[in-house]
Short mmCIF file of C-alpha atoms and ligand atoms in Angstrom, two decimals:
data_model
loop_
_atom_site.label_atom_id
_atom_site.label_comp_id
_atom_site.label_asym_id
_atom_site.label_seq_id
_atom_site.Cartn_x
_atom_site.Cartn_y
_atom_site.Cartn_z
CA MET A 22 0.00 0.00 0.00
CA SER A 23 1.00 3.62 -0.39
CA LYS A 24 2.25 5.01 2.90
CA THR A 25 0.82 8.46 2.31
CA ILE A 26 -2.20 10.30 0.96
CA ARG A 27 -1.42 13.27 -1.25
CA PHE A 28 -2.98 16.71 -0.74
CA GLY A 29 -1.62 19.08 -3.40
CA ASP A 30 2.14 19.06 -2.97
CA ALA A 31 2.00 17.56 0.52
CA GLU A 32 1.91 13.93 1.65
CA VAL A 33 0.12 12.83 4.82
CA SER A 34 1.30 9.61 6.44
CA THR A 35 -1.27 6.86 6.86
CA GLN A 36 0.92 4.96 9.31
CA HIS A 37 0.98 4.84 13.08
CA TYR A 38 3.47 6.90 15.07
CA ILE A 39 4.94 4.85 17.90
CA ASP A 40 8.04 5.50 20.00
CA GLY A 41 9.06 8.40 17.80
CA ALA A 42 8.88 6.49 14.50
CA ARG A 43 6.40 5.75 11.74
CA VAL A 44 5.20 2.14 11.88
CA ALA A 45 3.07 0.34 9.28
CA SER A 46 0.44 -2.41 9.60
CA ASP A 47 -0.39 -4.93 6.90
CA GLU A 48 -4.06 -4.46 7.54
CA THR A 49 -5.69 -1.22 6.36
CA PHE A 50 -9.08 0.48 6.18
CA GLU A 51 -10.44 2.59 3.34
CA LEU A 52 -10.94 6.31 3.69
CA PHE A 53 -13.43 8.36 1.66
CA SER A 54 -14.07 12.10 1.55
CA PRO A 55 -17.50 13.33 2.66
CA VAL A 56 -17.10 16.27 0.25
CA ASP A 57 -17.62 14.20 -2.90
CA GLN A 58 -17.29 10.60 -1.67
CA ARG A 59 -14.02 10.12 -3.56
CA ARG A 60 -11.60 7.55 -2.20
CA LEU A 61 -8.75 9.24 -0.37
CA GLY A 62 -6.71 6.12 0.25
CA ALA A 63 -6.00 3.31 2.69
CA VAL A 64 -4.98 3.90 6.30
CA CYS A 65 -3.14 1.47 8.58
CA LEU A 66 -5.34 -0.50 10.95
CA GLY A 67 -3.52 -1.24 14.18
CA GLY A 68 -4.22 -4.63 15.69
CA PRO A 69 -3.73 -5.65 19.33
CA ASP A 70 0.06 -5.98 18.89
CA THR A 71 0.37 -2.46 17.54
CA ALA A 72 -1.84 -1.07 20.29
CA ALA A 73 0.27 -2.87 22.89
CA ALA A 74 3.50 -1.58 21.35
CA ALA A 75 2.22 1.99 21.66
CA VAL A 76 1.24 1.48 25.30
CA VAL A 77 4.64 -0.05 26.08
CA ALA A 78 6.43 2.88 24.39
CA ALA A 79 4.31 5.37 26.33
CA ALA A 80 4.99 3.53 29.59
CA ARG A 81 8.71 3.54 28.90
CA ALA A 82 8.69 7.28 28.18
CA PHE A 83 6.61 8.12 31.25
CA PRO A 84 9.21 8.28 34.06
CA ALA A 85 11.53 10.76 32.32
CA TRP A 86 8.68 12.91 30.96
CA SER A 87 6.92 13.09 34.31
CA ARG A 88 10.18 13.95 36.10
CA LEU A 89 10.78 16.92 33.77
CA GLY A 90 8.22 18.93 35.68
CA ALA A 91 5.82 21.47 34.18
CA GLU A 92 8.63 23.92 33.53
CA GLY A 93 10.69 21.34 31.70
CA ARG A 94 7.73 20.29 29.58
CA LEU A 95 6.67 23.84 28.67
CA PRO A 96 9.20 24.40 25.84
CA PHE A 97 8.33 21.04 24.26
CA LEU A 98 4.63 21.84 24.25
CA LYS A 99 5.19 25.37 22.96
CA ARG A 100 7.22 23.93 20.09
CA PHE A 101 4.49 21.32 19.52
CA ALA A 102 1.97 24.18 19.15
CA GLU A 103 4.31 26.07 16.82
CA GLU A 104 4.70 23.00 14.64
CA ILE A 105 0.92 22.74 14.42
CA GLY A 106 0.89 26.38 13.31
CA LYS A 107 3.48 25.64 10.61
CA ARG A 108 1.14 22.96 9.25
CA ALA A 109 -1.98 25.18 9.39
CA ASP A 110 -2.69 25.18 5.64
CA LEU A 111 -2.31 21.43 5.34
CA LEU A 112 -4.39 20.78 8.47
CA CYS A 113 -7.17 22.95 7.02
CA GLU A 114 -7.07 21.11 3.74
CA VAL A 115 -6.89 17.68 5.34
CA GLU A 116 -9.73 18.11 7.81
CA SER A 117 -12.02 19.84 5.32
CA ASN A 118 -11.43 16.88 2.99
CA ASP A 119 -11.60 13.96 5.40
CA ALA A 120 -14.02 15.32 8.03
CA GLY A 121 -15.93 17.83 5.88
CA VAL A 122 -15.27 20.67 8.35
CA LEU A 123 -15.52 24.14 6.79
CA LEU A 124 -12.12 25.32 5.63
CA SER A 125 -12.86 28.78 7.02
CA ARG A 126 -13.72 27.33 10.43
CA MET A 127 -10.54 25.27 10.40
CA ARG A 128 -8.41 28.29 9.58
CA HIS A 129 -9.99 30.82 11.92
CA GLY A 130 -11.27 28.59 14.70
CA ILE A 131 -9.89 25.10 14.98
CA VAL A 132 -6.20 25.39 14.11
CA PRO A 133 -5.62 28.37 16.46
CA ARG A 134 -7.62 26.54 19.13
CA ALA A 135 -5.54 23.36 18.69
CA MET A 136 -2.40 25.41 19.30
CA LEU A 137 -3.95 27.09 22.32
CA ASN A 138 -5.02 23.71 23.71
CA LEU A 139 -1.32 22.90 24.09
CA THR A 140 0.05 26.25 25.24
CA PHE A 141 -2.82 27.02 27.62
CA PHE A 142 -2.47 23.77 29.55
CA ALA A 143 1.34 23.84 29.43
CA GLU A 144 1.26 27.24 31.12
CA ALA A 145 -1.60 26.35 33.46
CA ALA A 146 0.41 23.33 34.67
CA LEU A 147 3.03 25.75 36.01
CA THR A 148 0.48 26.99 38.51
CA LEU A 149 -0.39 23.49 39.72
CA GLN A 150 1.12 23.87 43.15
CA ASP A 151 0.76 21.62 46.14
CA LYS A 152 -2.29 22.53 48.14
CA VAL A 153 -1.25 22.79 51.76
CA ILE A 154 -3.81 21.95 54.43
CA GLU A 155 -2.78 22.87 57.97
CA THR A 156 -4.43 21.11 60.88
CA ALA A 157 -3.52 20.97 64.57
CA GLN A 158 -1.86 17.60 64.03
CA ALA A 159 -0.15 17.84 60.68
CA THR A 160 0.60 19.62 57.44
CA HIS A 161 -0.93 17.94 54.41
CA HIS A 162 0.89 18.55 51.13
CA VAL A 163 -1.65 17.63 48.46
CA ARG A 164 0.02 16.97 45.13
CA HIS A 165 -1.05 16.28 41.54
CA ASP A 166 1.08 13.32 40.48
CA PRO A 167 0.89 12.37 36.80
CA ALA A 168 -1.19 9.21 36.35
CA GLY A 169 0.79 7.40 33.63
CA VAL A 170 -0.20 6.29 30.13
CA CYS A 171 -3.36 8.05 28.93
CA VAL A 172 -5.41 6.66 26.06
CA ILE A 173 -7.27 9.33 24.13
CA ILE A 174 -10.08 8.33 21.77
CA THR A 175 -11.69 11.01 19.65
CA PRO A 176 -14.63 11.23 17.21
CA TRP A 177 -14.77 12.41 13.62
CA ASN A 178 -16.70 15.66 14.05
CA ALA A 179 -13.73 17.62 15.48
CA PRO A 180 -10.66 15.36 15.51
CA LEU A 181 -7.92 18.00 15.71
CA MET A 182 -9.73 20.14 18.26
CA LEU A 183 -10.70 17.28 20.56
CA SER A 184 -7.41 15.40 20.32
CA THR A 185 -5.42 18.46 21.40
CA TRP A 186 -8.03 19.42 24.03
CA LYS A 187 -7.26 16.09 25.71
CA ALA A 188 -3.57 15.68 24.86
CA GLY A 189 -2.76 19.23 26.05
CA PRO A 190 -3.59 18.72 29.74
CA ALA A 191 -2.49 15.07 29.73
CA LEU A 192 1.00 15.91 28.46
CA ALA A 193 1.33 19.17 30.40
CA SER A 194 0.66 17.40 33.68
CA GLY A 195 3.35 14.80 32.99
CA ASN A 196 1.52 11.89 31.39
CA THR A 197 2.32 10.14 28.14
CA VAL A 198 -0.32 9.66 25.47
CA VAL A 199 -1.61 7.08 23.02
CA LEU A 200 -4.11 8.71 20.66
CA LYS A 201 -6.59 6.65 18.64
CA PRO A 202 -8.02 8.94 15.93
CA PRO A 203 -11.49 8.44 14.43
CA GLU A 204 -11.49 6.07 11.45
CA TRP A 205 -13.75 8.33 9.35
CA ALA A 206 -11.39 11.32 9.75
CA PRO A 207 -7.95 10.12 10.87
CA LEU A 208 -5.55 12.33 8.94
CA SER A 209 -5.29 15.54 10.97
CA CYS A 210 -4.16 13.38 13.91
CA SER A 211 -1.43 11.95 11.71
CA LEU A 212 -0.22 15.51 11.14
CA LEU A 213 -0.27 15.99 14.91
CA ALA A 214 2.26 13.16 15.12
CA ASP A 215 4.43 14.98 12.56
CA ALA A 216 4.18 18.15 14.64
CA ALA A 217 5.12 16.31 17.85
CA ASP A 218 8.06 14.72 16.06
CA ALA A 219 9.30 18.02 14.63
CA ALA A 220 8.92 19.61 18.08
CA GLY A 221 11.36 17.04 19.42
CA LEU A 222 9.03 15.39 21.92
CA PRO A 223 10.95 12.44 23.35
CA PRO A 224 10.06 9.10 21.69
CA GLY A 225 7.02 7.48 23.27
CA VAL A 226 5.62 10.64 24.87
CA PHE A 227 2.99 11.09 22.15
CA ASN A 228 1.89 8.11 20.06
CA VAL A 229 -0.81 7.74 17.42
CA VAL A 230 -2.35 4.38 16.59
CA GLN A 231 -4.65 4.41 13.58
CA GLY A 232 -7.48 1.93 13.30
CA VAL A 233 -11.12 1.12 13.90
CA GLY A 234 -12.92 1.30 17.21
CA ALA A 235 -13.89 -2.32 17.66
CA ILE A 236 -10.31 -3.56 17.12
CA THR A 237 -7.75 -0.83 17.81
CA GLY A 238 -9.76 1.21 20.30
CA ALA A 239 -10.97 -1.93 22.07
CA ALA A 240 -7.37 -3.20 22.48
CA LEU A 241 -6.21 0.10 23.94
CA VAL A 242 -9.00 0.49 26.49
CA ALA A 243 -8.61 -3.10 27.71
CA ASP A 244 -4.88 -2.73 28.36
CA PRO A 245 -4.15 -2.96 32.10
CA ARG A 246 -1.07 -0.71 31.74
CA VAL A 247 -3.28 2.22 30.82
CA ALA A 248 -3.86 4.69 33.67
CA ARG A 249 -6.59 6.89 32.13
CA ILE A 250 -9.03 6.74 29.23
CA SER A 251 -10.36 10.00 27.87
CA PHE A 252 -13.14 9.48 25.34
CA THR A 253 -15.43 11.71 23.30
CA GLY A 254 -18.06 9.98 21.20
CA SER A 255 -21.42 8.29 21.42
CA ALA A 256 -23.10 6.88 24.52
CA PRO A 257 -23.34 3.28 23.22
CA THR A 258 -19.57 3.25 22.55
CA ALA A 259 -18.93 4.82 25.96
CA ARG A 260 -20.80 1.94 27.61
CA ILE A 261 -18.59 -0.60 25.82
CA ILE A 262 -15.45 1.31 26.80
CA ALA A 263 -16.55 1.68 30.42
CA GLN A 264 -17.18 -2.07 30.58
CA ALA A 265 -13.71 -2.84 29.25
CA ALA A 266 -12.19 -0.30 31.63
CA ALA A 267 -14.06 -1.85 34.55
CA ALA A 268 -11.93 -4.99 34.33
CA ASN A 269 -8.87 -2.92 35.29
CA LEU A 270 -10.75 -0.18 37.16
CA THR A 271 -9.23 2.33 34.74
CA PRO A 272 -10.76 5.77 35.33
CA CYS A 273 -12.64 7.11 32.29
CA SER A 274 -13.62 10.60 31.28
CA LEU A 275 -16.61 10.29 28.94
CA GLU A 276 -17.91 13.22 26.93
CA LEU A 277 -20.94 12.01 25.00
CA GLY A 278 -23.91 13.27 23.08
CA GLY A 279 -26.66 15.71 23.79
CA LYS A 280 -30.21 16.72 23.01
CA SER A 281 -29.86 20.13 24.54
CA PRO A 282 -32.75 22.57 24.85
CA PHE A 283 -32.80 25.91 23.04
CA ILE A 284 -35.32 27.83 25.14
CA VAL A 285 -37.01 30.96 23.80
CA LEU A 286 -38.92 32.75 26.54
CA GLU A 287 -41.80 35.13 25.93
CA ASP A 288 -39.54 38.09 26.80
CA ALA A 289 -36.70 37.05 24.45
CA ASP A 290 -35.17 39.21 21.74
CA LEU A 291 -36.56 37.11 18.92
CA ASP A 292 -34.25 38.44 16.21
CA ALA A 293 -31.22 37.54 18.31
CA ALA A 294 -32.68 34.16 19.22
CA ALA A 295 -33.44 33.38 15.56
CA ALA A 296 -29.94 34.37 14.42
CA THR A 297 -28.37 32.21 17.14
CA GLY A 298 -30.81 29.40 16.41
CA ALA A 299 -29.42 29.08 12.89
CA LEU A 300 -25.97 28.43 14.37
CA MET A 301 -27.26 25.01 15.41
CA TYR A 302 -26.61 24.01 11.79
CA ARG A 303 -22.87 24.61 12.20
CA ASN A 304 -20.80 21.60 11.16
CA ALA A 305 -24.04 20.35 9.55
CA GLY A 306 -25.43 19.83 13.04
CA GLN A 307 -22.74 17.28 13.86
CA VAL A 308 -22.00 18.98 17.16
CA CYS A 309 -22.66 17.41 20.55
CA LEU A 310 -23.25 20.74 22.29
CA ALA A 311 -25.81 22.17 19.85
CA GLY A 312 -29.22 23.13 21.21
CA THR A 313 -31.30 20.89 19.01
CA ARG A 314 -34.64 20.92 20.88
CA PHE A 315 -36.29 24.30 20.46
CA LEU A 316 -38.69 25.06 23.30
CA VAL A 317 -40.54 28.23 22.38
CA HIS A 318 -43.18 30.11 24.34
CA GLN A 319 -46.56 29.57 22.69
CA LYS A 320 -47.21 33.33 22.36
CA VAL A 321 -44.04 34.05 20.36
CA ARG A 322 -43.86 30.78 18.45
CA ASP A 323 -45.16 31.99 15.07
CA VAL A 324 -43.09 35.16 15.01
CA PHE A 325 -39.96 33.28 16.09
CA VAL A 326 -40.45 30.57 13.46
CA GLU A 327 -40.79 33.14 10.67
CA LYS A 328 -37.70 35.04 11.85
CA MET A 329 -35.60 31.89 12.05
CA ARG A 330 -36.91 30.68 8.69
CA ARG A 331 -35.63 33.89 7.08
CA VAL A 332 -32.15 33.32 8.56
CA VAL A 333 -32.04 29.64 7.62
CA GLU A 334 -33.18 30.32 4.04
CA ARG A 335 -30.00 32.30 3.49
CA LEU A 336 -27.66 29.55 4.72
CA VAL A 337 -25.30 28.31 2.03
CA VAL A 338 -25.05 24.53 1.89
CA GLY A 339 -22.12 23.21 -0.07
CA ASP A 340 -18.50 22.23 -0.46
CA PRO A 341 -16.71 22.93 2.84
CA ARG A 342 -13.65 24.12 0.93
CA ASP A 343 -15.59 27.10 -0.52
CA GLU A 344 -15.25 30.24 1.59
CA ALA A 345 -18.97 31.03 1.17
CA THR A 346 -20.21 27.68 2.51
CA GLU A 347 -21.91 27.67 5.91
CA VAL A 348 -23.25 24.12 6.07
CA GLY A 349 -21.00 21.35 4.79
CA PRO A 350 -21.56 17.63 4.20
CA ILE A 351 -22.50 14.80 6.53
CA ILE A 352 -19.48 12.62 7.33
CA HIS A 353 -20.55 9.25 5.92
CA PRO A 354 -23.34 7.53 3.95
CA ARG A 355 -24.23 5.63 7.13
CA GLN A 356 -24.94 8.93 8.90
CA ILE A 357 -27.07 10.24 6.02
CA GLU A 358 -29.12 7.04 6.27
CA ARG A 359 -29.44 7.53 10.00
CA ILE A 360 -30.56 11.16 9.61
CA THR A 361 -33.01 10.30 6.85
CA GLY A 362 -34.39 7.50 8.98
CA PHE A 363 -35.04 9.86 11.92
CA VAL A 364 -36.79 12.43 9.71
CA GLU A 365 -38.90 9.90 7.80
CA ARG A 366 -40.03 8.18 11.00
CA ALA A 367 -40.92 11.56 12.52
CA LYS A 368 -42.93 12.51 9.43
CA ALA A 369 -44.70 9.15 9.49
CA ALA A 370 -45.61 9.82 13.13
CA GLY A 371 -47.26 13.11 12.10
CA ALA A 372 -44.49 15.70 12.42
CA THR A 373 -44.80 18.88 10.35
CA VAL A 374 -41.73 19.97 8.39
CA LEU A 375 -41.22 23.72 8.94
CA TRP A 376 -38.25 23.75 6.57
CA GLY A 377 -35.89 21.22 5.00
CA GLY A 378 -36.76 17.62 5.66
CA GLU A 379 -34.93 16.11 2.69
CA PRO A 380 -31.43 15.38 1.41
CA ASP A 381 -30.12 18.52 -0.29
CA ALA A 382 -30.52 18.96 -4.05
CA LEU A 383 -26.71 18.97 -4.24
CA GLY A 384 -26.86 15.19 -3.77
CA GLY A 385 -23.96 13.29 -2.23
CA LEU A 386 -23.79 13.61 1.52
CA TYR A 387 -25.53 16.96 1.84
CA TYR A 388 -28.72 17.30 3.88
CA GLN A 389 -31.02 20.33 4.13
CA PRO A 390 -31.13 22.33 7.35
CA THR A 391 -34.36 20.99 8.83
CA MET A 392 -36.88 21.94 11.51
CA LEU A 393 -39.69 19.61 12.56
CA THR A 394 -42.65 20.35 14.82
CA ASP A 395 -45.96 18.87 15.98
CA VAL A 396 -44.19 16.06 17.78
CA ALA A 397 -45.07 14.17 20.95
CA ALA A 398 -42.84 14.81 23.97
CA ASP A 399 -41.83 11.15 24.01
CA ALA A 400 -41.26 10.92 20.23
CA GLU A 401 -37.95 9.50 19.07
CA ILE A 402 -37.08 12.77 17.30
CA VAL A 403 -37.46 14.64 20.61
CA GLN A 404 -35.62 12.11 22.74
CA GLN A 405 -32.75 10.87 20.57
CA GLU A 406 -29.67 12.67 19.29
CA VAL A 407 -29.78 12.92 15.47
CA PHE A 408 -26.25 14.34 14.99
CA GLY A 409 -27.19 16.10 11.78
CA PRO A 410 -28.88 19.34 10.67
CA VAL A 411 -32.23 18.34 12.11
CA LEU A 412 -33.89 20.41 14.85
CA VAL A 413 -37.24 19.93 16.53
CA LEU A 414 -39.59 22.57 17.96
CA GLN A 415 -42.04 22.27 20.84
CA THR A 416 -44.00 24.99 22.63
CA PHE A 417 -44.71 25.73 26.27
CA VAL A 418 -47.15 28.01 28.08
CA ASP A 419 -45.27 28.87 31.27
CA ASP A 420 -41.86 28.55 32.95
CA ALA A 421 -42.76 25.34 34.74
CA GLU A 422 -43.58 23.64 31.46
CA ALA A 423 -40.40 24.99 29.81
CA ILE A 424 -38.29 23.52 32.61
CA ALA A 425 -40.17 20.22 32.59
CA LEU A 426 -39.71 19.83 28.82
CA ALA A 427 -36.05 20.89 29.03
CA ASN A 428 -35.37 18.14 31.58
CA ASP A 429 -37.49 15.49 29.91
CA VAL A 430 -34.66 13.68 28.07
CA ASP A 431 -31.91 11.28 29.10
CA TYR A 432 -29.23 13.74 27.98
CA GLY A 433 -27.90 16.71 29.96
CA LEU A 434 -25.00 18.27 28.09
CA GLY A 435 -25.69 21.92 27.25
CA GLY A 436 -28.46 24.41 26.64
CA VAL A 437 -29.32 27.87 25.42
CA CYS A 438 -31.84 30.21 27.03
CA TYR A 439 -33.04 33.41 25.35
CA GLY A 440 -35.06 35.85 27.44
CA GLU A 441 -34.78 38.82 29.79
CA ALA A 442 -31.43 38.17 31.52
CA ASP A 443 -32.65 37.51 35.08
CA HIS A 444 -35.59 35.48 33.85
CA ALA A 445 -33.35 33.39 31.59
CA GLN A 446 -30.85 32.78 34.39
CA ALA A 447 -33.60 31.72 36.77
CA ILE A 448 -34.74 29.14 34.22
CA ALA A 449 -31.15 28.03 33.56
CA LEU A 450 -30.63 27.16 37.22
CA GLN A 451 -33.37 24.57 36.98
CA VAL A 452 -32.19 22.80 33.84
CA LYS A 453 -30.13 19.68 34.59
CA THR A 454 -27.19 20.17 32.30
CA GLY A 455 -23.40 20.58 32.32
CA PHE A 456 -23.53 24.16 31.00
CA ILE A 457 -26.06 26.60 29.61
CA TRP A 458 -25.63 29.81 27.62
CA ILE A 459 -27.76 32.85 28.42
CA ASN A 460 -28.66 34.90 25.32
CA SER A 461 -25.61 33.50 23.55
CA PHE A 462 -24.10 30.29 22.26
CA GLY A 463 -20.71 28.66 21.98
CA ILE A 464 -18.72 30.94 24.31
CA ARG A 465 -15.99 28.67 25.64
CA ASP A 466 -12.89 29.14 27.70
CA LEU A 467 -10.21 26.57 28.30
CA ALA A 468 -10.26 27.37 32.02
CA ALA A 469 -14.00 26.61 32.32
CA PRO A 470 -15.51 23.17 32.86
CA PHE A 471 -17.03 21.27 29.95
CA GLY A 472 -19.02 18.05 30.13
CA GLY A 473 -22.46 16.71 30.79
CA CYS A 474 -24.90 15.08 33.20
CA LYS A 475 -27.00 11.96 32.76
CA THR A 476 -26.32 10.15 29.45
CA SER A 477 -24.17 13.06 28.25
CA GLY A 478 -21.14 11.92 30.15
CA VAL A 479 -19.00 11.33 33.16
CA GLY A 480 -16.53 13.95 34.37
CA ARG A 481 -15.60 17.43 33.26
CA GLU A 482 -12.80 18.66 31.03
CA GLY A 483 -11.15 22.09 31.01
CA GLY A 484 -8.80 23.94 33.34
CA ALA A 485 -8.42 22.37 36.76
CA TRP A 486 -10.93 19.64 35.92
CA SER A 487 -8.66 18.24 33.20
CA PHE A 488 -5.72 18.21 35.58
CA GLU A 489 -7.75 16.45 38.27
CA PHE A 490 -8.61 13.70 35.83
CA PHE A 491 -5.12 13.20 34.46
CA SER A 492 -3.51 13.19 37.92
CA ASP A 493 -3.25 10.93 40.91
CA ILE A 494 -3.97 13.13 43.89
CA LYS A 495 -1.52 12.35 46.66
CA ASP A 496 -1.46 13.67 50.21
CA VAL A 497 1.95 13.76 51.90
CA ILE A 498 1.24 14.11 55.62
CA VAL A 499 3.87 15.59 57.92
CA PRO A 500 2.99 15.55 61.66
CA LYS A 501 3.56 18.66 63.74
CA GLN A 502 4.62 16.80 66.87
CA ALA A 503 6.64 13.64 67.17
CA PHE A 504 4.26 10.79 66.37
CA LYS A 505 3.51 8.41 69.26
CA PRO A 506 2.21 5.07 67.99
CA SER A 507 -0.87 3.96 69.94
CA PHE A 508 -3.70 1.46 69.39
CA SER A 509 -6.10 3.49 71.47
CA HIS A 510 -6.89 6.22 68.94
CA ARG A 511 -6.78 6.76 65.16
P1 LIG B 12 -19.42 8.40 16.65
O1 LIG B 12 -18.42 9.44 16.99
O2 LIG B 12 -19.53 8.09 15.22
O3 LIG B 12 -20.71 8.51 17.35
P2 LIG B 12 -18.19 6.39 18.26
O4 LIG B 12 -18.62 6.94 19.55
O5 LIG B 12 -18.43 4.95 18.01
O6 LIG B 12 -18.83 7.05 17.06
O7 LIG B 12 -16.67 6.72 17.97
C1 LIG B 12 -15.85 7.61 18.62
C2 LIG B 12 -14.48 7.01 18.71
O8 LIG B 12 -14.57 5.80 19.47
C3 LIG B 12 -13.83 6.61 17.39
O9 LIG B 12 -12.45 6.95 17.43
C4 LIG B 12 -14.00 5.11 17.35
O10 LIG B 12 -13.01 4.45 16.61
C5 LIG B 12 -13.87 4.76 18.82
N1 LIG B 12 -14.49 3.48 19.19
C6 LIG B 12 -15.58 2.88 18.66
N2 LIG B 12 -15.83 1.70 19.25
C7 LIG B 12 -14.87 1.52 20.20
C8 LIG B 12 -14.59 0.49 21.16
N3 LIG B 12 -15.33 -0.60 21.25
N4 LIG B 12 -13.53 0.66 21.97
C9 LIG B 12 -12.76 1.77 21.89
N5 LIG B 12 -12.98 2.76 21.00
C10 LIG B 12 -14.02 2.66 20.16
#
């Protein structure tokens, strides 16, 4: 097989990156572009031996890397970020071709964020000081010790962003990493390996094993030498991973799907709400944190729908490599089938299509921005995550009903609430969710916690929460008086 896939003048390796070197597998999987369904090439599929080799390399590299301390690791991670920056054009091209992410979003949002994911956590790790607890008896020095080998498993909707969002804090706090990229969009992670290599990260500190979930991912999460598993993906896969991890009691951080409410109160600025509402079609709706369940006050429903319709009508669906495009393709034929299935079943159950509701006239893997209404509260389209450009709208008559509907799903990731600021905040406090935006959407900060409740996940990522997860907390207890051993008290 060819060892690379060509993008213009550049070649992207399709091999693994283990112990500071490119490694091939005989077995491969096929990669297609969601843009036009053309074959991009074959990518190495790591079997259990390859997965084990990566874990062994990461374990071998761990003692020296962890001993470097945050200050010693900082220059490596800064160089890693710089090397990502040097590859910005290629990363944009690669991820818009293999994941279908808008080129403009890659350039202005994701590549700078990937760099920041490394530098932010590398600098934040410098401030990770022992917490000292003084009591009458002793001084407790509470430390963050690096945990060991961390397996990172990421999904196809934002591979570069999510891989660096996890690798940044893991590496900065002294762990070594084995990254398993998503098989539908694995190439930007291969470029991450190039960047790590060019940055001079010691061999084994950052490894990439390409492959499919059921083989490569499964081997990694079952490995007893792994200290942490950080996963973003679907809830069914998370259950399989958590079961495998249970055998070794490996701690898992699980960031899963959502069916987050987008609440429009009677006192909302409807123009602003409608403009923000259209953002739920970003990345063709393949975004876990999108507010996909519109809950709109009965009295403003018709006006809101017409305002949002006018915004959505202007959205440009098309090739993600065109600057003008706002809604790109769906990742894979299997996902188009899934989306179509959801919409057709909803229609058959009596849903009204407010707009969209069909594959786009462009053909291929493009689907129209869609809004459905007249749905039962327990309908599949209300309860299940579609992960496509399909939204659903329900109405409520008072705050109590808005809150009840908002909480009436198994998910609890995010939310949006438009309304008079105090009113919206009062509602937000009663929605069971990991985060909720008031009169806004998508404002994120690397220092803030991210993650969900209920089926949306276990644990939080970001700032101190990432460091907690990737560390073993250790208390070193120094008594204040000479210790007198005694059986009579504890
Ligand atoms: P999606 O993101 O399409 O909803 P998944 O949650 O299945 O899909 O995939 C997210 C990531 O999890 C991918 O990198 C995939 O390869 C990986 N994965 C899938 N199944 C397993 C498994 N059994 N063990 C470990 N990783 C898996």
